[in-house]
Short mmCIF file of C-alpha atoms in Angstrom, two decimals:
data_model
loop_
_atom_site.label_atom_id
_atom_site.label_comp_id
_atom_site.label_asym_id
_atom_site.label_seq_id
_atom_site.Cartn_x
_atom_site.Cartn_y
_atom_site.Cartn_z
CA UNK A 1 -11.87 -40.58 37.16
CA UNK A 2 -14.99 -42.28 38.52
CA UNK A 3 -17.18 -40.44 36.04
CA UNK A 4 -14.88 -41.46 33.19
CA UNK A 5 -14.94 -45.08 34.33
CA UNK A 6 -18.77 -45.09 34.50
CA UNK A 7 -19.12 -43.49 31.08
CA UNK A 8 -16.65 -45.77 29.33
CA UNK A 9 -17.97 -48.88 31.06
CA UNK A 10 -21.45 -48.11 29.69
CA UNK A 11 -20.19 -48.48 26.11
CA UNK A 12 -20.82 -51.59 24.02
CA UNK A 13 -17.19 -51.68 22.91
CA UNK A 14 -14.06 -49.63 23.50
CA UNK A 15 -11.16 -49.28 21.06
CA UNK A 16 -7.78 -47.90 22.12
CA UNK A 17 -4.62 -47.37 20.14
CA UNK A 18 -1.93 -48.83 22.40
CA UNK A 19 -1.47 -51.14 25.42
CA UNK A 20 -0.69 -48.16 27.68
CA UNK A 21 -4.18 -46.76 27.08
CA UNK A 22 -5.75 -50.16 27.73
CA UNK A 23 -3.85 -50.41 31.02
CA UNK A 24 -5.01 -46.94 32.05
CA UNK A 25 -8.65 -47.88 31.46
CA UNK A 26 -8.14 -51.06 33.45
CA UNK A 27 -6.77 -49.02 36.35
CA UNK A 28 -9.89 -46.85 36.16
CA UNK A 29 -12.02 -49.97 36.61
CA UNK A 30 -13.26 -50.41 33.04
CA UNK A 31 -13.94 -54.14 32.39
CA UNK A 32 -11.08 -55.55 30.31
CA UNK A 33 -13.51 -57.55 28.16
CA UNK A 34 -14.85 -54.27 26.76
CA UNK A 35 -11.47 -52.95 25.64
CA UNK A 36 -9.62 -53.91 22.46
CA UNK A 37 -6.24 -52.55 21.42
CA UNK A 38 -6.51 -51.76 17.72
CA UNK A 39 -4.90 -49.06 15.55
CA UNK A 40 -5.44 -45.58 14.18
CA UNK A 41 -7.71 -45.67 11.08
CA UNK A 42 -5.14 -43.48 9.31
CA UNK A 43 -3.33 -46.74 8.53
CA UNK A 44 -6.08 -47.46 6.01
CA UNK A 45 -5.34 -44.34 3.94
CA UNK A 46 -3.52 -45.05 0.69
CA UNK A 47 -0.65 -42.71 -0.12
CA UNK A 48 -0.71 -40.50 -3.22
CA UNK A 49 1.47 -41.79 -6.05
CA UNK A 50 4.60 -39.86 -6.97
CA UNK A 51 3.40 -38.73 -10.47
CA UNK A 52 0.41 -37.06 -8.82
CA UNK A 53 2.59 -35.49 -6.12
CA UNK A 54 4.88 -34.03 -8.78
CA UNK A 55 1.91 -32.22 -10.32
CA UNK A 56 0.87 -30.73 -6.97
CA UNK A 57 4.21 -29.80 -5.39
CA UNK A 58 7.68 -28.71 -6.39
CA UNK A 59 9.73 -31.88 -5.94
CA UNK A 60 12.57 -30.82 -8.21
CA UNK A 61 15.95 -31.93 -6.93
CA UNK A 62 14.47 -34.54 -4.59
CA UNK A 63 15.26 -38.22 -5.07
CA UNK A 64 12.80 -40.73 -3.64
CA UNK A 65 13.91 -43.65 -1.47
CA UNK A 66 14.36 -46.85 -3.43
CA UNK A 67 15.31 -45.08 -6.64
CA UNK A 68 18.69 -45.22 -8.29
CA UNK A 69 21.52 -43.29 -6.64
CA UNK A 70 20.87 -39.54 -6.86
CA UNK A 71 22.64 -37.60 -9.61
CA UNK A 72 24.63 -34.41 -9.29
CA UNK A 73 21.50 -32.26 -9.18
CA UNK A 74 19.30 -34.45 -6.96
CA UNK A 75 19.44 -35.48 -3.31
CA UNK A 76 17.56 -37.80 -1.02
CA UNK A 77 15.44 -36.14 1.63
CA UNK A 78 13.80 -36.63 5.01
CA UNK A 79 10.61 -35.04 6.33
CA UNK A 80 10.52 -32.88 9.46
CA UNK A 81 7.31 -32.32 11.41
CA UNK A 82 7.65 -30.00 14.41
CA UNK A 83 5.18 -28.27 16.67
CA UNK A 84 5.34 -25.42 19.12
CA UNK A 85 4.86 -26.29 22.77
CA UNK A 86 3.32 -23.72 25.11
CA UNK A 87 5.42 -24.87 28.05
CA UNK A 88 8.67 -25.22 26.10
CA UNK A 89 11.07 -22.55 24.90
CA UNK A 90 11.43 -23.97 21.40
CA UNK A 91 13.77 -21.18 20.32
CA UNK A 92 16.22 -22.14 23.04
CA UNK A 93 16.04 -25.92 22.73
CA UNK A 94 14.30 -27.48 19.72
CA UNK A 95 15.49 -25.01 17.09
CA UNK A 96 19.25 -25.23 17.77
CA UNK A 97 19.25 -29.01 18.21
CA UNK A 98 17.19 -29.80 15.11
CA UNK A 99 19.05 -27.26 12.95
CA UNK A 100 22.42 -28.65 14.12
CA UNK A 101 21.22 -32.16 13.28
CA UNK A 102 20.10 -30.91 9.84
CA UNK A 103 23.56 -29.43 9.22
CA UNK A 104 25.20 -32.72 10.13
CA UNK A 105 22.84 -34.80 7.96
CA UNK A 106 23.56 -32.53 5.01
CA UNK A 107 27.33 -32.73 5.53
CA UNK A 108 27.45 -36.48 6.18
CA UNK A 109 24.67 -37.88 3.97
CA UNK A 110 23.69 -35.01 1.62
CA UNK A 111 20.12 -35.29 2.90
CA UNK A 112 17.73 -32.38 2.34
CA UNK A 113 15.32 -31.57 5.18
CA UNK A 114 11.77 -31.04 3.93
CA UNK A 115 9.59 -29.35 6.54
CA UNK A 116 5.90 -30.24 6.60
CA UNK A 117 3.92 -28.01 9.01
CA UNK A 118 0.81 -30.09 9.63
CA UNK A 119 -1.07 -27.35 11.48
CA UNK A 120 0.05 -24.02 10.07
CA UNK A 121 -1.12 -21.95 13.01
CA UNK A 122 0.92 -23.96 15.50
CA UNK A 123 3.73 -25.46 13.41
CA UNK A 124 4.81 -22.93 10.83
CA UNK A 125 6.78 -20.62 13.14
CA UNK A 126 9.00 -23.33 14.56
CA UNK A 127 9.54 -24.95 11.15
CA UNK A 128 10.55 -21.59 9.68
CA UNK A 129 12.85 -20.91 12.63
CA UNK A 130 14.76 -24.15 12.04
CA UNK A 131 14.89 -23.55 8.29
CA UNK A 132 16.46 -20.15 8.88
CA UNK A 133 18.95 -21.56 11.39
CA UNK A 134 20.21 -24.50 9.33
CA UNK A 135 22.86 -24.35 6.63
CA UNK A 136 21.24 -27.26 4.78
CA UNK A 137 19.16 -26.43 1.67
CA UNK A 138 15.87 -26.84 3.47
CA UNK A 139 12.51 -27.06 1.73
CA UNK A 140 8.95 -26.50 2.92
CA UNK A 141 5.88 -28.33 1.65
CA UNK A 142 2.36 -27.98 3.01
CA UNK A 143 0.49 -31.18 2.01
CA UNK A 144 -3.13 -30.72 1.00
CA UNK A 145 -4.25 -34.14 2.24
CA UNK A 146 -3.19 -36.96 4.53
CA UNK A 147 -2.77 -39.15 1.45
CA UNK A 148 -0.27 -36.64 0.03
CA UNK A 149 1.73 -36.63 3.25
CA UNK A 150 1.81 -40.44 3.24
CA UNK A 151 3.06 -40.34 -0.36
CA UNK A 152 5.78 -37.83 0.55
CA UNK A 153 6.69 -39.95 3.57
CA UNK A 154 7.08 -43.01 1.36
CA UNK A 155 9.81 -41.26 -0.63
CA UNK A 156 11.69 -39.97 2.42
CA UNK A 157 14.71 -41.67 3.97
CA UNK A 158 13.01 -41.20 7.32
CA UNK A 159 10.60 -38.89 9.13
CA UNK A 160 11.74 -36.75 12.06
CA UNK A 161 8.48 -36.05 13.81
CA UNK A 162 6.93 -34.49 16.89
CA UNK A 163 3.35 -34.74 15.68
CA UNK A 164 1.92 -38.20 16.31
CA UNK A 165 0.26 -38.40 12.91
CA UNK A 166 3.49 -37.56 11.11
CA UNK A 167 4.85 -40.77 12.65
CA UNK A 168 1.65 -42.70 11.89
CA UNK A 169 1.74 -41.63 8.24
CA UNK A 170 5.42 -42.55 8.01
CA UNK A 171 4.79 -45.98 9.51
CA UNK A 172 1.83 -46.47 7.17
CA UNK A 173 4.19 -45.80 4.25
CA UNK A 174 6.81 -48.18 5.68
CA UNK A 175 9.25 -45.34 6.32
CA UNK A 176 11.63 -45.26 9.33
CA UNK A 177 10.89 -42.75 12.08
CA UNK A 178 12.85 -40.62 14.52
CA UNK A 179 10.37 -39.43 17.11
CA UNK A 180 10.66 -36.39 19.36
CA UNK A 181 8.37 -37.19 22.25
CA UNK A 182 6.47 -34.45 24.09
CA UNK A 183 3.66 -36.76 25.21
CA UNK A 184 3.42 -40.43 26.31
CA UNK A 185 1.40 -41.18 23.16
CA UNK A 186 4.57 -40.71 21.07
CA UNK A 187 6.51 -43.21 23.17
CA UNK A 188 3.58 -45.64 23.08
CA UNK A 189 3.30 -45.45 19.30
CA UNK A 190 7.01 -46.04 18.79
CA UNK A 191 6.86 -49.07 21.05
CA UNK A 192 3.78 -50.53 19.35
CA UNK A 193 5.55 -50.29 15.97
CA UNK A 194 8.70 -51.86 17.46
CA UNK A 195 10.82 -48.73 16.98
CA UNK A 196 13.44 -47.56 19.48
CA UNK A 197 14.59 -44.38 17.72
CA UNK A 198 12.81 -41.71 19.75
CA UNK A 199 13.94 -39.11 22.27
CA UNK A 200 12.26 -36.87 24.82
CA UNK A 201 11.85 -33.21 23.92
CA UNK A 202 13.21 -32.48 27.40
CA UNK A 203 16.48 -34.24 26.59
CA UNK A 204 17.44 -33.49 23.00
CA UNK A 205 20.96 -34.85 23.06
CA UNK A 206 22.81 -34.20 19.79
CA UNK A 207 24.87 -37.38 20.10
CA UNK A 208 21.76 -39.50 20.48
CA UNK A 209 19.98 -37.73 17.62
CA UNK A 210 22.95 -38.28 15.31
CA UNK A 211 23.31 -41.92 16.36
CA UNK A 212 19.65 -42.62 15.64
CA UNK A 213 19.68 -40.71 12.34
CA UNK A 214 22.81 -42.55 11.18
CA UNK A 215 21.18 -45.84 12.12
CA UNK A 216 18.10 -45.00 10.07
CA UNK A 217 20.31 -44.16 7.08
CA UNK A 218 22.70 -47.12 7.28
CA UNK A 219 20.02 -49.76 7.96
CA UNK A 220 17.26 -48.08 5.98
CA UNK A 221 15.96 -51.04 4.01
CA UNK A 222 16.04 -53.40 7.00
CA UNK A 223 14.05 -50.91 9.08
CA UNK A 224 11.64 -50.36 6.19
CA UNK A 225 10.84 -54.07 6.18
CA UNK A 226 10.11 -53.89 9.90
CA UNK A 227 7.90 -50.85 9.39
CA UNK A 228 6.00 -52.45 6.51
CA UNK A 229 5.25 -55.48 8.68
CA UNK A 230 4.12 -53.23 11.54
CA UNK A 231 1.86 -51.32 9.13
CA UNK A 232 0.35 -54.58 7.91
CA UNK A 233 -0.44 -55.52 11.51
CA UNK A 234 -1.99 -52.11 12.14
CA UNK A 235 -4.23 -52.39 9.07
CA UNK A 236 -5.50 -55.75 10.27
CA UNK A 237 -6.40 -54.19 13.60
CA UNK A 238 -8.23 -51.36 11.81
CA UNK A 239 -10.46 -53.93 10.12
CA UNK A 240 -11.50 -55.18 13.55
CA UNK A 241 -12.78 -51.70 14.41
CA UNK A 242 -14.80 -51.56 11.20
CA UNK A 243 -16.28 -55.01 11.80
CA UNK A 244 -17.20 -54.05 15.37
CA UNK A 245 -18.94 -50.87 14.18
CA UNK A 246 -20.95 -52.81 11.61
CA UNK A 247 -21.92 -55.42 14.20
CA UNK A 248 -23.14 -52.77 16.65
CA UNK A 249 -25.20 -51.04 13.96
CA UNK A 250 -27.01 -54.20 12.90
#
């Protein structure tokens, strides 16, 4: 801890992504004047437009948020980003809870789960396990770029995510999030974007998951406005980082 404090304190400027990180550096003894709470630069990535996405991926049968009511052959969707945890028996906890939630969302809201393994080596097995366990007509898409994932997030009703950047991309697109927290950084991000719909991976309560998911569906547009405002604030903070980098290079 002392070595970390000395190293960080020797910097000309320090950028962190949330108040919790700033507090931790302060506890280490890093001068507060050095530290600025900004935002992940991913907020500056522009999402891929739907016509381009349709050329790259099979989006047949999926209706994007904000469009007219789906027809008989189309359904709204939500994205699911999961990851395997070395210290967690995902087959005994995450898979049954997420697949049960997917069944309920299909029965109650006719929502299709679209799984997006962000790191194939670590994420594909658990995504496939949930897809096999659910009765919902699940889909799997592997986005080629972050911009594509932001574009897909923009069309989703919400994003159910364990990976931090799945939540960041959703927020950047102004899409509601339901976070599954395995690390304090997930909780911190949800708080900094003013979202309360997140649960601990150690306490995946089906009642809570359904309550949050129903809330995201019933108040979707209201929450989207909140997320769009949070994204605007994050982009402004990203500009500060860029300006600081330019200043230090001059």
